[in-house]
Short mmCIF file of C-alpha atoms and ligand atoms in Angstrom, two decimals:
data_model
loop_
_atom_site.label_atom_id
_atom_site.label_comp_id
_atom_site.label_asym_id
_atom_site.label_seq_id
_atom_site.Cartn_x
_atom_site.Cartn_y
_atom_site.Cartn_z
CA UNK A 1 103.04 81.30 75.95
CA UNK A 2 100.39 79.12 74.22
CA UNK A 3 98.33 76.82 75.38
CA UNK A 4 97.08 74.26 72.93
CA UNK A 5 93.23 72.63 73.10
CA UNK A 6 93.76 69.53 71.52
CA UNK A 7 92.09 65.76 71.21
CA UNK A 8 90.66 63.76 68.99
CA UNK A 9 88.09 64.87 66.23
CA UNK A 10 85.12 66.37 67.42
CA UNK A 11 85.38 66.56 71.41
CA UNK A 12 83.91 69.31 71.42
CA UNK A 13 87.62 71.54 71.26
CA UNK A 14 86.09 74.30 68.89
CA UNK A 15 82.95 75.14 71.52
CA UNK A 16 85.19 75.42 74.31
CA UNK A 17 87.19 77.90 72.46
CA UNK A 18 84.48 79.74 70.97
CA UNK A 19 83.17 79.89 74.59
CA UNK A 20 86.36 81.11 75.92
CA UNK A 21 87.35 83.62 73.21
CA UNK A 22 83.54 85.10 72.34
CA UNK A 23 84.75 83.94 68.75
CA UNK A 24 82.46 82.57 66.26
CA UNK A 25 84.92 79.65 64.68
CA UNK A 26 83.01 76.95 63.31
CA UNK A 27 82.35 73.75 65.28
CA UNK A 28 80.41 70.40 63.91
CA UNK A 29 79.91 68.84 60.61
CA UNK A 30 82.18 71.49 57.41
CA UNK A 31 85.71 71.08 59.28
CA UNK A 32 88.04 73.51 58.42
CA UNK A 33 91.91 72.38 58.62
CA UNK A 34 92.88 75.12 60.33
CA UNK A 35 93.69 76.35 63.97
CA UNK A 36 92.09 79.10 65.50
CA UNK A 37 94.06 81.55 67.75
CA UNK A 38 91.99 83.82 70.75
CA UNK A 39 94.01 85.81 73.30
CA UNK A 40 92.31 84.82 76.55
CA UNK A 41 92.27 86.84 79.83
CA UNK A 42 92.70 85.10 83.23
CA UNK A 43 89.97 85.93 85.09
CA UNK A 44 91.30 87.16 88.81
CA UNK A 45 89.69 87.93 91.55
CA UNK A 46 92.74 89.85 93.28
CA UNK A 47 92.85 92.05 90.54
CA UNK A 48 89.33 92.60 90.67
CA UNK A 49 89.81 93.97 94.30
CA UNK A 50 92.84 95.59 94.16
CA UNK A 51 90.98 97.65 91.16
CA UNK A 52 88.27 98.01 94.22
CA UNK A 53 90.37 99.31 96.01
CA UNK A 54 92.80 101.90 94.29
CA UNK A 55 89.84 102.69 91.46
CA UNK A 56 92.59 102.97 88.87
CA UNK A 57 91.66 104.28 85.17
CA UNK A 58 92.57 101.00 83.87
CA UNK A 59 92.86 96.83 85.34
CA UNK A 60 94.60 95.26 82.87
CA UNK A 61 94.14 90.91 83.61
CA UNK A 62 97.41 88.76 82.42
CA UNK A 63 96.37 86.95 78.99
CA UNK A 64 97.00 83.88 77.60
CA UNK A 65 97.06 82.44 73.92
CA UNK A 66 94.95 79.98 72.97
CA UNK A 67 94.72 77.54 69.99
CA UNK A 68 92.26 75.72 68.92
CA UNK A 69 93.90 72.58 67.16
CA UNK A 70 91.53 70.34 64.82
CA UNK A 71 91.42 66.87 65.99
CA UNK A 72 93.26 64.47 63.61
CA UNK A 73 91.16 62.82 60.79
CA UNK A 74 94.40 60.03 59.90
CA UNK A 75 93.22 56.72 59.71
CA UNK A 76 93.67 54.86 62.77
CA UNK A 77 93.64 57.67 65.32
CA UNK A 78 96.78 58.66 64.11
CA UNK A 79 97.87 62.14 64.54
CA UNK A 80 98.50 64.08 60.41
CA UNK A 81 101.30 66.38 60.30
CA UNK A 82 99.15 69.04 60.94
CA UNK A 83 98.13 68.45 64.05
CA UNK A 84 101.47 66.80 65.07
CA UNK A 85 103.04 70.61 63.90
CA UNK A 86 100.30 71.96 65.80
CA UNK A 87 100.83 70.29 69.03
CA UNK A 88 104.76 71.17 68.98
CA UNK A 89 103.60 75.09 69.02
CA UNK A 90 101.55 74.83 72.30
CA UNK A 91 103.39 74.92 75.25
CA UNK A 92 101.08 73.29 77.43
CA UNK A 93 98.36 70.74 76.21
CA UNK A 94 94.66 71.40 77.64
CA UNK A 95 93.15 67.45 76.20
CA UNK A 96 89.26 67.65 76.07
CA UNK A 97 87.80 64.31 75.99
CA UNK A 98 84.12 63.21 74.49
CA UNK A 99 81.70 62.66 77.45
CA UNK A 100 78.90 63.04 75.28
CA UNK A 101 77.46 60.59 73.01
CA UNK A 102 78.92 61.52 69.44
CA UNK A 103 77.73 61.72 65.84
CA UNK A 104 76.39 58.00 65.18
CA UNK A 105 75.14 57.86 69.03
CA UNK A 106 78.98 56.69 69.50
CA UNK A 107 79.19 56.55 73.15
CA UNK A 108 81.74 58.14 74.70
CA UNK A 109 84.76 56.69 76.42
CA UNK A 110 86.88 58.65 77.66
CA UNK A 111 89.12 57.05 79.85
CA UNK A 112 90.31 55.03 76.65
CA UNK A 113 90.64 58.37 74.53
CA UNK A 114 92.81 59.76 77.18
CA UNK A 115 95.19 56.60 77.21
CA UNK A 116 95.02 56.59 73.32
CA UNK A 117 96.23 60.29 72.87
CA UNK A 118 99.06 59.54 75.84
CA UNK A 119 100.23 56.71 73.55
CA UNK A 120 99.99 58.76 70.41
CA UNK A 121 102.36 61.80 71.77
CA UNK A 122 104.45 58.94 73.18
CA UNK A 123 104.78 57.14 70.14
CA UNK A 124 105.40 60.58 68.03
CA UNK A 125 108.24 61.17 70.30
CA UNK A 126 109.54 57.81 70.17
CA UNK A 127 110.28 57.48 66.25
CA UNK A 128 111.85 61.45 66.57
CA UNK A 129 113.95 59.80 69.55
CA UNK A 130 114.61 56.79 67.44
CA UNK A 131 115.53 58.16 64.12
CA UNK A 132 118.39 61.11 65.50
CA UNK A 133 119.84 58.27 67.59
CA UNK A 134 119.90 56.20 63.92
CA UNK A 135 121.42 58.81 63.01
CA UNK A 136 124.28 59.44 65.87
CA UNK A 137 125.26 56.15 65.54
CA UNK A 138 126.67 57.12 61.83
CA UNK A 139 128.22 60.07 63.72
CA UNK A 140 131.05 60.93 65.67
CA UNK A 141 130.76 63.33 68.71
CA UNK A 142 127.39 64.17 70.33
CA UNK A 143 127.47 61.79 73.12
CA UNK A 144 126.03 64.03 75.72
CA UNK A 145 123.02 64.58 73.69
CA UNK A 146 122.76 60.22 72.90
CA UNK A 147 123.28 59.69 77.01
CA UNK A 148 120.16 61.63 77.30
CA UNK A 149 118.39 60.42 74.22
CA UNK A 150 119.00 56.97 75.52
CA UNK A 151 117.10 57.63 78.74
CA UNK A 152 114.38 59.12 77.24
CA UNK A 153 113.84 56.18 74.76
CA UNK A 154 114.43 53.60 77.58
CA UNK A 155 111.04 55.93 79.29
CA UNK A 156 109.55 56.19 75.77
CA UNK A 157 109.86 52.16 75.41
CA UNK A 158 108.46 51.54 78.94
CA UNK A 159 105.59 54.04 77.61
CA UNK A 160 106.52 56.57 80.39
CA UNK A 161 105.81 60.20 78.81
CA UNK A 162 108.59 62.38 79.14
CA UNK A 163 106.97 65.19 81.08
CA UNK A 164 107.53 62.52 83.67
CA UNK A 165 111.02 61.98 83.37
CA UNK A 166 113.21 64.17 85.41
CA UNK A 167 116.20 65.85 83.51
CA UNK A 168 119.12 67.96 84.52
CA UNK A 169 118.95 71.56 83.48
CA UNK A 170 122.23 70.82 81.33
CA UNK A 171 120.47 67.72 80.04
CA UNK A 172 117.00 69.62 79.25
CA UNK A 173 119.29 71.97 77.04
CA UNK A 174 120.39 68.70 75.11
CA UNK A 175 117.20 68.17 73.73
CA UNK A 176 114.76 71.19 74.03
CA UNK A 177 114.55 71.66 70.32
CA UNK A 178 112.94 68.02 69.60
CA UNK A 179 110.12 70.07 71.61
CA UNK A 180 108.99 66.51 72.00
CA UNK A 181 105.09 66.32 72.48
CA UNK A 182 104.93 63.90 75.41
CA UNK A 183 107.26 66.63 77.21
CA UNK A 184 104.14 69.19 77.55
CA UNK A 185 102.22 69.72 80.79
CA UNK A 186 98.74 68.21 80.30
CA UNK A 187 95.60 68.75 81.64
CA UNK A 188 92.90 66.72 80.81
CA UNK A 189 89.43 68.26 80.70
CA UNK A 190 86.01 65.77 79.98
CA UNK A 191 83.04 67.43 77.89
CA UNK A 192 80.66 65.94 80.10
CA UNK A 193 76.94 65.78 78.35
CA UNK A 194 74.09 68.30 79.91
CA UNK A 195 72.73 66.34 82.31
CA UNK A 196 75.98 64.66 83.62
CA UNK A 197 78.53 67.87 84.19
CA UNK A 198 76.62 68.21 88.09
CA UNK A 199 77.80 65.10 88.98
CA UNK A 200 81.61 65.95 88.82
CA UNK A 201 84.43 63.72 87.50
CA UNK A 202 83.50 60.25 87.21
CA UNK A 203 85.76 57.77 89.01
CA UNK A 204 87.26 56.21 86.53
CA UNK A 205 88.68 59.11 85.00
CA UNK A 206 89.93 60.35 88.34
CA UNK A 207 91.55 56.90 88.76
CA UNK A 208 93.38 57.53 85.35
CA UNK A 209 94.19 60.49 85.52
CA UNK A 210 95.84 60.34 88.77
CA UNK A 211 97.56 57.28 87.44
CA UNK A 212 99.45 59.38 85.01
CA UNK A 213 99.84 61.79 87.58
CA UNK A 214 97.66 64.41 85.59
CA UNK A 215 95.18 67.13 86.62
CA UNK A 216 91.56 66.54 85.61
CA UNK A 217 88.69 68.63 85.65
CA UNK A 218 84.68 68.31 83.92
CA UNK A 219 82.87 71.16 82.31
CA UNK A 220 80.65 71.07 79.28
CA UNK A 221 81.43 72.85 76.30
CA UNK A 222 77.64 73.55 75.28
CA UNK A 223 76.99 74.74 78.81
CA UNK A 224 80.04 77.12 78.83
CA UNK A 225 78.71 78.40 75.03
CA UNK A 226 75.28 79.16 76.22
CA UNK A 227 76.56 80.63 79.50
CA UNK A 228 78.85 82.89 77.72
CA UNK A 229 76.16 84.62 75.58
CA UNK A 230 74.20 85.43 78.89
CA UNK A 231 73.96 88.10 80.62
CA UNK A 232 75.58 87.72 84.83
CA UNK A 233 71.86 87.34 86.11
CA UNK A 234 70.87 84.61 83.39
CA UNK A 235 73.48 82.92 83.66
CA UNK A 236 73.54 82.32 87.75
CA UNK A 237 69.55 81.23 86.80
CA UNK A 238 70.94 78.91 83.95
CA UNK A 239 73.59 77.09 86.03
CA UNK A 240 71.14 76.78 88.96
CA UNK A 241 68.61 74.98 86.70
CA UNK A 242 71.04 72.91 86.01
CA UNK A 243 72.74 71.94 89.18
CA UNK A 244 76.21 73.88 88.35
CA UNK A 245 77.47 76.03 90.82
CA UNK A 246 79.71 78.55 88.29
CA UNK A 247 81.02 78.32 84.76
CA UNK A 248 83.85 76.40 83.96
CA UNK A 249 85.77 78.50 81.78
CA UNK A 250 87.55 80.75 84.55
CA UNK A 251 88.66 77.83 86.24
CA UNK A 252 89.71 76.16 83.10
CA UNK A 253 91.92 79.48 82.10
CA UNK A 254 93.23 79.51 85.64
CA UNK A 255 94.80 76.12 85.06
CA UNK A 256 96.01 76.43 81.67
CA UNK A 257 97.88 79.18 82.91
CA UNK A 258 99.47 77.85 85.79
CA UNK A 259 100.20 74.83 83.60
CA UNK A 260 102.13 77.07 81.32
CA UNK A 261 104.22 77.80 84.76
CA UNK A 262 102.97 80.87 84.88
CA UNK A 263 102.93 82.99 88.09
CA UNK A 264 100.94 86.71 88.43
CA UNK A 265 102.77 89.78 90.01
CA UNK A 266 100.55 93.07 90.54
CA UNK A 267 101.41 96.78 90.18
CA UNK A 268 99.04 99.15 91.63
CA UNK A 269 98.16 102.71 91.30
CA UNK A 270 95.71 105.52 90.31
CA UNK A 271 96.13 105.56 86.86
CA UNK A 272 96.39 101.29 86.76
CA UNK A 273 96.08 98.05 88.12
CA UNK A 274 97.80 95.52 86.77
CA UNK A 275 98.48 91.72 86.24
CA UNK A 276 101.98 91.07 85.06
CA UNK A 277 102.51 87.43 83.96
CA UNK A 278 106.11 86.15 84.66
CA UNK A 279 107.68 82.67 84.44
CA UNK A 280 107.81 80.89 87.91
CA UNK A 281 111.13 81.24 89.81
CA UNK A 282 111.73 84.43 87.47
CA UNK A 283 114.42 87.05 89.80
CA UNK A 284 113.04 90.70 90.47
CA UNK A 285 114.95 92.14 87.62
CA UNK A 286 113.50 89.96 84.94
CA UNK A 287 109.78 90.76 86.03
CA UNK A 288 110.99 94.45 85.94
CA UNK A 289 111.23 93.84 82.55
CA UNK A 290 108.19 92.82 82.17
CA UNK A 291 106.79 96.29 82.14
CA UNK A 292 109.66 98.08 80.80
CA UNK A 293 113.57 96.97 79.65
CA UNK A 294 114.48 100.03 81.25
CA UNK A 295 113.27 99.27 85.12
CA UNK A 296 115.34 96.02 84.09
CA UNK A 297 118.48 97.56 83.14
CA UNK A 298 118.42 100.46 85.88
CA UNK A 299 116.77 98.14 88.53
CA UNK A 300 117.88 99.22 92.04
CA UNK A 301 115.32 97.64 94.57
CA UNK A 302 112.02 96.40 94.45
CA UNK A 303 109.24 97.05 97.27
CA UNK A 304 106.85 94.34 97.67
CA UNK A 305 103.68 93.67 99.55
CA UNK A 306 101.80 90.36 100.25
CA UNK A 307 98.40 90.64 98.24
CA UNK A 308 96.49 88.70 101.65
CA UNK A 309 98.01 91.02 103.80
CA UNK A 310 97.91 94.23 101.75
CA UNK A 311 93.96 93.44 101.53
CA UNK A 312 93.67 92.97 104.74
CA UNK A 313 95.57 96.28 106.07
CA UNK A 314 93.98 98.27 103.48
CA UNK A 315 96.83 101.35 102.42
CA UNK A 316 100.21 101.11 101.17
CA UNK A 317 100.84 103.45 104.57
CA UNK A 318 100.18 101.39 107.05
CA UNK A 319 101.76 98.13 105.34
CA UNK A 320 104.60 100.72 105.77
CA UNK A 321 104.06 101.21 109.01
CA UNK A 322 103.44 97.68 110.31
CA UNK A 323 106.66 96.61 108.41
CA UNK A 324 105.29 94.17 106.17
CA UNK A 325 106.58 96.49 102.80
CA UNK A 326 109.44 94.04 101.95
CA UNK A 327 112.44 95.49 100.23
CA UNK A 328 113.51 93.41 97.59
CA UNK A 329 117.11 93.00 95.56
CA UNK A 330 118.46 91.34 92.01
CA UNK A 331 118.19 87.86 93.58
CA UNK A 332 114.51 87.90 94.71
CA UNK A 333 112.64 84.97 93.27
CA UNK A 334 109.41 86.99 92.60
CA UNK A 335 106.16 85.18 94.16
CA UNK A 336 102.93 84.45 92.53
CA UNK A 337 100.52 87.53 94.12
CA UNK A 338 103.40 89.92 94.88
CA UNK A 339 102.22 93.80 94.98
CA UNK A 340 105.62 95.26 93.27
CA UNK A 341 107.04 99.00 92.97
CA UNK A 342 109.98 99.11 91.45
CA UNK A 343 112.75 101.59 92.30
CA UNK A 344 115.10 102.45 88.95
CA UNK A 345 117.73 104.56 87.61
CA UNK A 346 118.06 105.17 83.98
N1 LIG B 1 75.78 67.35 73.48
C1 LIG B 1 76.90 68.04 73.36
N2 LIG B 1 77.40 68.28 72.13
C2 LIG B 1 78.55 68.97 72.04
C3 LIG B 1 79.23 69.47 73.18
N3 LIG B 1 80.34 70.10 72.78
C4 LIG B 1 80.37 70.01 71.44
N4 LIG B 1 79.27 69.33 70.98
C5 LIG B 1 78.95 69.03 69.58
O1 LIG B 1 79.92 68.15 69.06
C6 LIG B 1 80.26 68.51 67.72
C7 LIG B 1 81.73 68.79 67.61
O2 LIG B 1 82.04 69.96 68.31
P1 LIG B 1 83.33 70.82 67.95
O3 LIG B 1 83.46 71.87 68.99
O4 LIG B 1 83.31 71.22 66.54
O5 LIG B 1 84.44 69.69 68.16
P2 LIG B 1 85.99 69.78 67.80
O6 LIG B 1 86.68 69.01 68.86
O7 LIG B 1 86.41 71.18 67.59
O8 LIG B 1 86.04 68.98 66.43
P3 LIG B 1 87.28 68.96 65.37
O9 LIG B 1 87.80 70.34 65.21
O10 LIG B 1 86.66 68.42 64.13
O11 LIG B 1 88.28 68.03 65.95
C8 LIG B 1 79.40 69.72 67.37
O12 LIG B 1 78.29 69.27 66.68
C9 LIG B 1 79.02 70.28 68.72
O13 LIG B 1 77.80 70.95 68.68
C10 LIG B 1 78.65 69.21 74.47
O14 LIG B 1 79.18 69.61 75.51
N5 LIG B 1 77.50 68.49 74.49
MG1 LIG B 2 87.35 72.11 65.93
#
């Protein structure tokens, strides 16, 4: 799981990561082609309790991969084959959008930028859409896959991106490998300038995002950077003087991960407390596996506890007691804050 920061040259992409990742890639003026990777916890606060609570020798937070992907420099706005490569690697799309007056005192605009990269991962997945169904037409066979290709050109043509289109799970297999870019989840994130992050998402934006029914949030990358090299106390002090209530950066992991579909299950004990991460809608079994194939293969039950309720009661004992330990079997659709024990035979 991978979530891409992407946008156009010199949003800002590189400082959020470095921010995010403690890395030192460089950002500005020498531009190096390539894309950086950082493995990423996601900060939790119910892991930081439960660790509170059972004192365990290790808290281990779920992770997520980021990448850092250089904005284009094609003429045009166009996106090069590098980035376009790029792109089809990250399986969800974090945009970051100039709010801050560029190089040449270019002011920003982002509500255009964020229409101009929708219609460049449309168009991308339009001439990919248009070209295999050249192709088909030469061919015999394949019409499942050209009834859905035609629906997703007659969205394409309309300039509807395809994460908006609603497939079939039989149709979704028709055309998963395109891993067309309009497909991804996107949020959209503006790199407000200093003195404008306090003020929150400007209306506009709002207005277009929710238009294209995407989630938007503000933060500013040089904020985040300085913020990240303080210590707690300084940086509470920096954020006041500036009007920000907290960083951005937990919140901005938060939703990357939950726009890679991502839910968290916990397990608990002395020796560790632990954030599993698990595809939404995943069965018991399959998070068994998770932390080992062989609670998958000799899965028998699993015991689960709300994390709200657990918190509140206090001991595994009492949940007992009060009834609220859940016993679980194969066809349990695991939930996002689930406290899990597995029972297994091997
Ligand atoms: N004022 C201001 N400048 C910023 C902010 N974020 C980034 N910059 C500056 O903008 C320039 C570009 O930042 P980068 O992080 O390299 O941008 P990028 O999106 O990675 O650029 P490419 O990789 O070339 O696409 C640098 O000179 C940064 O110092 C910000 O929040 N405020
Ligand atoms: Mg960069």
């Amino acid at each position: 799981m991978k979530a891409g920061l992407v946008g156009f040259g010199q949003s800002g992409k590189t400082t959020f990561f470095n921010s995010l990742t403690g890395q030192s890639a460089q950002t500005g003026g020498g531009r190096g082609d390539k894309a950086n990777l950082g493995v990423i916890k996601v900060p939790d606060t119910r892991i930081d309790r439960l660790s509170g609570i059972f004192k365990p020798k290790r808290t281990v937070y779920a992770e997520v991969l980021f990448v850092d992907v250089p904005g284009s420099r094609g003429k045009g706005g166009g996106f090069d084959s590098a980035t376009v490569t790029a792109l089809r690697e990250a399986d969800a799309l974090v945009l970051v959008l100039r709010g801050f007056a560029g190089f040449d005192g270019l002011p920003p605009d982002p509500v255009r930028e964020l229409a101009d990269f929708e219609s460049e991962l449309i168009l991308n997945d339009l001439v990919m859409v248009e070209r295999r169904l050249e192709r088909l037409k030469k061919e015999a066979g394949h019409d499942r896959e050209k009834v859905v290709l035609d629906k997703l050109n007659a969205a394409l043509q309309a300039e509807i991106p395809l994460r908006r289109v609603d497939l079939a799970p039989e149709e979704e297999r028709e055309v998963t490998s395109f891993a067309f870019l309009s497909r991804r989840p996107l949020l959209v994130v503006l790199n407000a300038a200093e003195s404008e992050v306090a003020a929150g998402v400007p209306a506009e934006l709002e207005a277009a995002a929710a238009d294209r029914q995407l989630g938007v949030m503000i933060a500013c990358a040089s904020i985040e950077a300085e913020v990240a090299s303080l210590v707690p106390e300084e940086q509470r002090e920096f954020l006041a003087d500036l009007g920000v209530a907290e960083p951005a950066a937990a919140r901005l992991i938060q939703r990357a991960y939950a726009l890679l579909d991502y839910i968290s299950f916990f397990t608990v004990g002395e020796d560790e407390v632990r954030a599993w991460p698990v595809r939404r809608g995943s069965k018991a079994p399959r998070a068994a596996g998770r932390v080992h194939s062989d609670i998958e293969r000799g899965f028998i039950r699993a015991e689960v506890m709300r994390y709200d309720e657990f918190v509140q009661v206090g001991s595994e004992a009492r949940m007992k007691d009060l009834g609220k330990l859940r016993i679980e079997g194969k066809e349990y659709v695991v939930q996002d804050g689930d406290i899990v024990h597995f029972r297994f035979n091997v």
